[in-house]
Amino acid sequence: MITLIAAAGENNELGKLGYGNNALWDLPDDYQRFKELTYGHPVIMGRRTFGTLTDILTGRLNIILTRNPDFVAIGAETAQTMQQAIDRAKQENPDIFIIGGGEVFKLGIGLADRIELTRVHSKFPDANTFFPEFSEKDWRLEKSIEHPTDDRHKYSFSFQTWVRK
Ligand SMILES: NC(=O)c1ccc[n+]([C@@H]2O[C@H](COP(=O)([O-])OP(=O)(O)OC[C@H]3O[C@@H](n4cnc5c(N)ncnc54)[C@H](OP(=O)(O)O)[C@@H]3O)[C@@H](O)[C@H]2O)c1
């Protein structure tokens, strides 16, 4: 199974690449859920998303998609095409996660069986990277769990699980 996992604002905002640490929000319970869902599974990410991380994601095979055949990242593998990344990931585990960013989600959404989307209930005009549009014609909302604001979470959000129809 191929799962896209993302957190996006009401207008599909993902990040603001080029500005500090790129993050539009700080949602510890979302980071925790990301870790719980992806731990032990291969993760495929774009080279720009990799560049925003402080380190590789431990406990997971990290596969970085790049057109640059010379790109090297210690502790991670690279792939030059999405198909190559998926084939390599499946050698490790049949359940793989595509973790962004915008370009890589665009490549992956047509291949995915499931989307784990944290929908952040706010708009972020500073964003310059977006999750691709998807339609309820093709996707069914299987589950949605609300998370209110609290002193650790400035925004409310929903953990949405979408499955391909
Ligand atoms: N909110 C979230 O859930 C979430 C998740 C992840 C990332 N983000 C945010 O998303 C932003 C980064 O996204 P992005 O769209 O700018 O970049 P990206 O998707 O992370 O990476 C783009 C890079 O992937 C490689 N690539 C893209 N298409 C390829 C293809 N067909 N074949 C081979 N390699 C390919 C290229 O690397 P080369 O240039 O090296 O060839 C390209 O520059 C950041 O702001 C990050 O914080 C948000």
mmCIF file of C-alpha atoms and ligand atoms in Angstrom:
data_model
loop_
_atom_site.group_PDB
_atom_site.id
_atom_site.type_symbol
_atom_site.label_atom_id
_atom_site.label_comp_id
_atom_site.label_asym_id
_atom_site.label_seq_id
_atom_site.Cartn_x
_atom_site.Cartn_y
_atom_site.Cartn_z
ATOM 1 C CA MET A 1 0.000 0.000 0.000
ATOM 2 C CA ILE A 2 1.207 3.482 -0.854
ATOM 3 C CA THR A 3 0.155 6.241 1.544
ATOM 4 C CA LEU A 4 0.643 9.967 1.158
ATOM 5 C CA ILE A 5 1.009 11.623 4.544
ATOM 6 C CA ALA A 6 0.727 15.400 4.809
ATOM 7 C CA ALA A 7 -0.463 18.295 6.924
ATOM 8 C CA ALA A 8 -2.208 21.030 4.959
ATOM 9 C CA GLY A 9 -4.175 24.191 5.658
ATOM 10 C CA GLU A 10 -7.678 24.887 4.367
ATOM 11 C CA ASN A 11 -6.193 26.057 1.048
ATOM 12 C CA ASN A 12 -3.857 23.031 0.816
ATOM 13 C CA GLU A 13 -0.909 25.035 2.176
ATOM 14 C CA LEU A 14 2.076 22.805 3.026
ATOM 15 C CA GLY A 15 4.999 25.089 3.707
ATOM 16 C CA LYS A 16 6.871 28.271 2.936
ATOM 17 C CA LEU A 17 10.129 27.088 1.468
ATOM 18 C CA GLY A 18 12.893 29.640 1.776
ATOM 19 C CA TYR A 19 11.683 31.144 5.037
ATOM 20 C CA GLY A 20 13.413 29.929 8.195
ATOM 21 C CA ASN A 21 12.443 26.360 8.991
ATOM 22 C CA ASN A 22 9.535 26.423 6.454
ATOM 23 C CA ALA A 23 6.977 25.425 9.040
ATOM 24 C CA LEU A 24 3.603 27.154 8.997
ATOM 25 C CA TRP A 25 2.582 25.712 12.379
ATOM 26 C CA ASP A 26 3.848 23.829 15.385
ATOM 27 C CA LEU A 27 1.510 20.919 16.154
ATOM 28 C CA PRO A 28 3.233 18.384 18.463
ATOM 29 C CA ASP A 29 0.385 15.841 18.357
ATOM 30 C CA ASP A 30 0.580 15.839 14.551
ATOM 31 C CA TYR A 31 4.328 15.237 14.607
ATOM 32 C CA GLN A 32 3.738 12.408 17.087
ATOM 33 C CA ARG A 33 1.107 10.810 14.833
ATOM 34 C CA PHE A 34 3.400 11.176 11.801
ATOM 35 C CA LYS A 35 6.065 9.277 13.713
ATOM 36 C CA GLU A 36 3.674 6.560 14.908
ATOM 37 C CA LEU A 37 2.268 5.943 11.420
ATOM 38 C CA THR A 38 5.545 6.013 9.507
ATOM 39 C CA TYR A 39 7.901 4.349 12.019
ATOM 40 C CA GLY A 40 9.325 1.110 10.617
ATOM 41 C CA HIS A 41 8.181 1.933 7.079
ATOM 42 C CA PRO A 42 10.108 3.292 4.109
ATOM 43 C CA VAL A 43 9.563 7.016 3.522
ATOM 44 C CA ILE A 44 10.001 8.715 0.141
ATOM 45 C CA MET A 45 10.648 12.454 0.081
ATOM 46 C CA GLY A 46 11.790 15.151 -2.309
ATOM 47 C CA ARG A 47 15.308 16.527 -2.105
ATOM 48 C CA ARG A 48 13.955 19.927 -1.010
ATOM 49 C CA THR A 49 11.968 18.417 1.849
ATOM 50 C CA PHE A 50 15.065 16.488 2.901
ATOM 51 C CA GLY A 51 16.866 19.832 2.991
ATOM 52 C CA THR A 52 14.413 21.113 5.608
ATOM 53 C CA LEU A 53 15.098 18.232 8.008
ATOM 54 C CA THR A 54 17.743 18.445 10.689
ATOM 55 C CA ASP A 55 18.543 14.732 10.227
ATOM 56 C CA ILE A 56 17.260 11.596 8.533
ATOM 57 C CA LEU A 57 14.092 10.113 9.996
ATOM 58 C CA THR A 58 15.320 7.328 12.259
ATOM 59 C CA GLY A 59 13.776 3.858 12.240
ATOM 60 C CA ARG A 60 12.701 4.274 8.618
ATOM 61 C CA LEU A 61 14.412 3.694 5.265
ATOM 62 C CA ASN A 62 14.764 7.256 3.932
ATOM 63 C CA ILE A 63 14.607 7.504 0.130
ATOM 64 C CA ILE A 64 15.311 10.915 -1.373
ATOM 65 C CA LEU A 65 14.029 11.686 -4.835
ATOM 66 C CA THR A 66 16.442 13.798 -6.876
ATOM 67 C CA ARG A 67 17.418 14.165 -10.514
ATOM 68 C CA ASN A 68 21.013 14.665 -9.414
ATOM 69 C CA PRO A 69 22.821 11.306 -9.689
ATOM 70 C CA ASP A 70 25.677 12.656 -7.526
ATOM 71 C CA PHE A 71 23.483 13.615 -4.572
ATOM 72 C CA VAL A 72 24.577 11.811 -1.402
ATOM 73 C CA ALA A 73 22.957 11.928 2.027
ATOM 74 C CA ILE A 74 24.480 9.924 4.858
ATOM 75 C CA GLY A 75 22.006 7.400 6.237
ATOM 76 C CA ALA A 76 19.628 7.753 3.294
ATOM 77 C CA GLU A 77 19.257 6.307 -0.188
ATOM 78 C CA THR A 78 18.468 8.229 -3.345
ATOM 79 C CA ALA A 79 16.290 7.520 -6.367
ATOM 80 C CA GLN A 80 16.102 9.302 -9.709
ATOM 81 C CA THR A 81 12.492 8.417 -10.458
ATOM 82 C CA MET A 82 9.396 7.829 -8.348
ATOM 83 C CA GLN A 83 9.095 4.307 -9.742
ATOM 84 C CA GLN A 84 12.667 3.517 -8.733
ATOM 85 C CA ALA A 85 11.941 4.881 -5.234
ATOM 86 C CA ILE A 86 8.781 2.781 -4.888
ATOM 87 C CA ASP A 87 10.464 -0.393 -6.162
ATOM 88 C CA ARG A 88 13.293 0.037 -3.660
ATOM 89 C CA ALA A 89 10.873 0.822 -0.808
ATOM 90 C CA LYS A 90 8.781 -2.274 -1.528
ATOM 91 C CA GLN A 91 11.844 -4.473 -1.145
ATOM 92 C CA GLU A 92 11.840 -3.400 2.524
ATOM 93 C CA ASN A 93 8.144 -3.288 3.356
ATOM 94 C CA PRO A 94 4.928 -3.396 1.308
ATOM 95 C CA ASP A 95 3.508 -0.394 3.199
ATOM 96 C CA ILE A 96 5.321 2.748 2.157
ATOM 97 C CA PHE A 97 4.802 6.433 2.822
ATOM 98 C CA ILE A 98 5.340 9.386 0.522
ATOM 99 C CA ILE A 99 5.997 12.314 2.844
ATOM 100 C CA GLY A 100 6.303 15.315 0.517
ATOM 101 C CA GLY A 101 6.745 17.989 -0.395
ATOM 102 C CA GLY A 102 4.491 19.554 -2.981
ATOM 103 C CA GLU A 103 6.279 18.320 -6.120
ATOM 104 C CA VAL A 104 6.595 14.811 -4.794
ATOM 105 C CA PHE A 105 2.967 14.659 -3.598
ATOM 106 C CA LYS A 106 1.975 15.691 -7.140
ATOM 107 C CA LEU A 107 3.965 12.755 -8.518
ATOM 108 C CA GLY A 108 2.617 10.371 -5.902
ATOM 109 C CA ILE A 109 -1.081 11.142 -5.692
ATOM 110 C CA GLY A 110 -1.941 9.154 -8.821
ATOM 111 C CA LEU A 111 -0.131 6.111 -7.399
ATOM 112 C CA ALA A 112 -1.447 6.265 -3.842
ATOM 113 C CA ASP A 113 -4.070 4.049 -2.196
ATOM 114 C CA ARG A 114 -4.521 6.197 0.900
ATOM 115 C CA ILE A 115 -3.969 9.748 2.122
ATOM 116 C CA GLU A 116 -3.364 10.504 5.782
ATOM 117 C CA LEU A 117 -4.121 14.198 5.786
ATOM 118 C CA THR A 118 -3.929 16.431 8.808
ATOM 119 C CA ARG A 119 -6.248 19.252 7.788
ATOM 120 C CA VAL A 120 -5.249 22.343 9.729
ATOM 121 C CA HIS A 121 -8.304 24.550 10.176
ATOM 122 C CA SER A 122 -6.777 27.856 9.172
ATOM 123 C CA LYS A 123 -5.448 29.692 6.115
ATOM 124 C CA PHE A 124 -1.787 30.551 5.626
ATOM 125 C CA PRO A 125 -1.233 33.342 3.091
ATOM 126 C CA ASP A 126 2.585 33.056 3.397
ATOM 127 C CA ALA A 127 2.612 29.515 1.971
ATOM 128 C CA ASN A 128 4.327 28.825 -1.330
ATOM 129 C CA THR A 129 4.050 25.019 -1.451
ATOM 130 C CA PHE A 130 0.712 23.255 -1.749
ATOM 131 C CA PHE A 131 -0.826 19.779 -1.537
ATOM 132 C CA PRO A 132 -2.415 18.800 -4.885
ATOM 133 C CA GLU A 133 -6.171 19.167 -5.321
ATOM 134 C CA PHE A 134 -8.047 15.880 -4.997
ATOM 135 C CA SER A 135 -11.703 15.126 -5.512
ATOM 136 C CA GLU A 136 -14.380 13.253 -3.570
ATOM 137 C CA LYS A 137 -15.193 11.670 -6.925
ATOM 138 C CA ASP A 138 -12.029 9.607 -6.553
ATOM 139 C CA TRP A 139 -11.476 9.573 -2.784
ATOM 140 C CA ARG A 140 -13.687 8.594 0.175
ATOM 141 C CA LEU A 141 -13.211 10.028 3.645
ATOM 142 C CA GLU A 142 -12.940 6.903 5.786
ATOM 143 C CA LYS A 143 -12.217 8.534 9.129
ATOM 144 C CA SER A 144 -11.854 11.984 10.621
ATOM 145 C CA ILE A 145 -10.712 12.708 14.164
ATOM 146 C CA GLU A 146 -10.938 16.275 15.435
ATOM 147 C CA HIS A 147 -8.227 17.858 17.536
ATOM 148 C CA PRO A 148 -9.130 21.128 19.286
ATOM 149 C CA THR A 149 -6.800 24.006 20.031
ATOM 150 C CA ASP A 150 -5.117 23.904 23.416
ATOM 151 C CA ASP A 151 -2.068 25.463 25.035
ATOM 152 C CA ARG A 152 0.260 23.302 22.869
ATOM 153 C CA HIS A 153 -1.715 23.685 19.632
ATOM 154 C CA LYS A 154 -2.541 27.130 18.307
ATOM 155 C CA TYR A 155 -4.754 25.742 15.507
ATOM 156 C CA SER A 156 -7.448 23.077 15.530
ATOM 157 C CA PHE A 157 -7.076 20.285 12.996
ATOM 158 C CA SER A 158 -8.532 16.944 11.856
ATOM 159 C CA PHE A 159 -6.733 13.693 11.242
ATOM 160 C CA GLN A 160 -8.409 12.611 7.992
ATOM 161 C CA THR A 161 -7.940 9.204 6.379
ATOM 162 C CA TRP A 162 -8.900 9.197 2.692
ATOM 163 C CA VAL A 163 -9.028 5.990 0.640
ATOM 164 C CA ARG A 164 -9.163 5.694 -3.118
ATOM 165 C CA LYS A 165 -12.639 4.663 -4.317
HETATM 166 N N1 LIG B 1 3.048 20.090 5.511
HETATM 167 C C1 LIG B 1 3.556 18.938 5.095
HETATM 168 O O1 LIG B 1 2.987 17.859 5.279
HETATM 169 C C2 LIG B 1 4.869 18.951 4.352
HETATM 170 C C3 LIG B 1 5.507 17.745 4.069
HETATM 171 C C4 LIG B 1 6.711 17.768 3.375
HETATM 172 C C5 LIG B 1 7.251 18.975 2.967
HETATM 173 N N2 LIG B 1 6.599 20.129 3.255
HETATM 174 C C6 LIG B 1 7.119 21.405 2.761
HETATM 175 O O2 LIG B 1 7.162 21.330 1.342
HETATM 176 C C7 LIG B 1 8.210 22.195 0.875
HETATM 177 C C8 LIG B 1 9.093 21.430 -0.096
HETATM 178 O O3 LIG B 1 8.306 20.983 -1.199
HETATM 179 P P1 LIG B 1 8.731 21.257 -2.712
HETATM 180 O O4 LIG B 1 7.551 20.992 -3.583
HETATM 181 O O5 LIG B 1 9.396 22.590 -2.793
HETATM 182 O O6 LIG B 1 9.907 20.202 -2.958
HETATM 183 P P2 LIG B 1 9.966 18.598 -2.761
HETATM 184 O O7 LIG B 1 8.766 17.952 -3.388
HETATM 185 O O8 LIG B 1 10.267 18.272 -1.340
HETATM 186 O O9 LIG B 1 11.301 18.245 -3.570
HETATM 187 C C9 LIG B 1 11.432 18.635 -4.898
HETATM 188 C C10 LIG B 1 12.662 17.978 -5.461
HETATM 189 O O10 LIG B 1 12.417 16.585 -5.674
HETATM 190 C C11 LIG B 1 13.123 16.156 -6.837
HETATM 191 N N3 LIG B 1 12.143 15.741 -7.840
HETATM 192 C C12 LIG B 1 10.926 16.276 -8.106
HETATM 193 N N4 LIG B 1 10.346 15.628 -9.146
HETATM 194 C C13 LIG B 1 11.214 14.664 -9.521
HETATM 195 C C14 LIG B 1 11.175 13.676 -10.531
HETATM 196 N N5 LIG B 1 10.115 13.535 -11.360
HETATM 197 N N6 LIG B 1 12.221 12.853 -10.652
HETATM 198 C C15 LIG B 1 13.292 12.963 -9.823
HETATM 199 N N7 LIG B 1 13.389 13.890 -8.843
HETATM 200 C C16 LIG B 1 12.357 14.728 -8.702
HETATM 201 C C17 LIG B 1 13.918 17.353 -7.328
HETATM 202 O O11 LIG B 1 15.178 17.301 -6.657
HETATM 203 P P3 LIG B 1 16.531 17.879 -7.374
HETATM 204 O O12 LIG B 1 16.294 19.345 -7.507
HETATM 205 O O13 LIG B 1 17.617 17.491 -6.421
HETATM 206 O O14 LIG B 1 16.636 17.165 -8.703
HETATM 207 C C18 LIG B 1 13.088 18.513 -6.817
HETATM 208 O O15 LIG B 1 13.814 19.713 -6.675
HETATM 209 C C19 LIG B 1 8.929 22.702 2.119
HETATM 210 O O16 LIG B 1 8.399 23.968 2.461
HETATM 211 C C20 LIG B 1 8.537 21.700 3.178
HETATM 212 O O17 LIG B 1 8.617 22.238 4.476
HETATM 213 C C21 LIG B 1 5.428 20.139 3.937
#
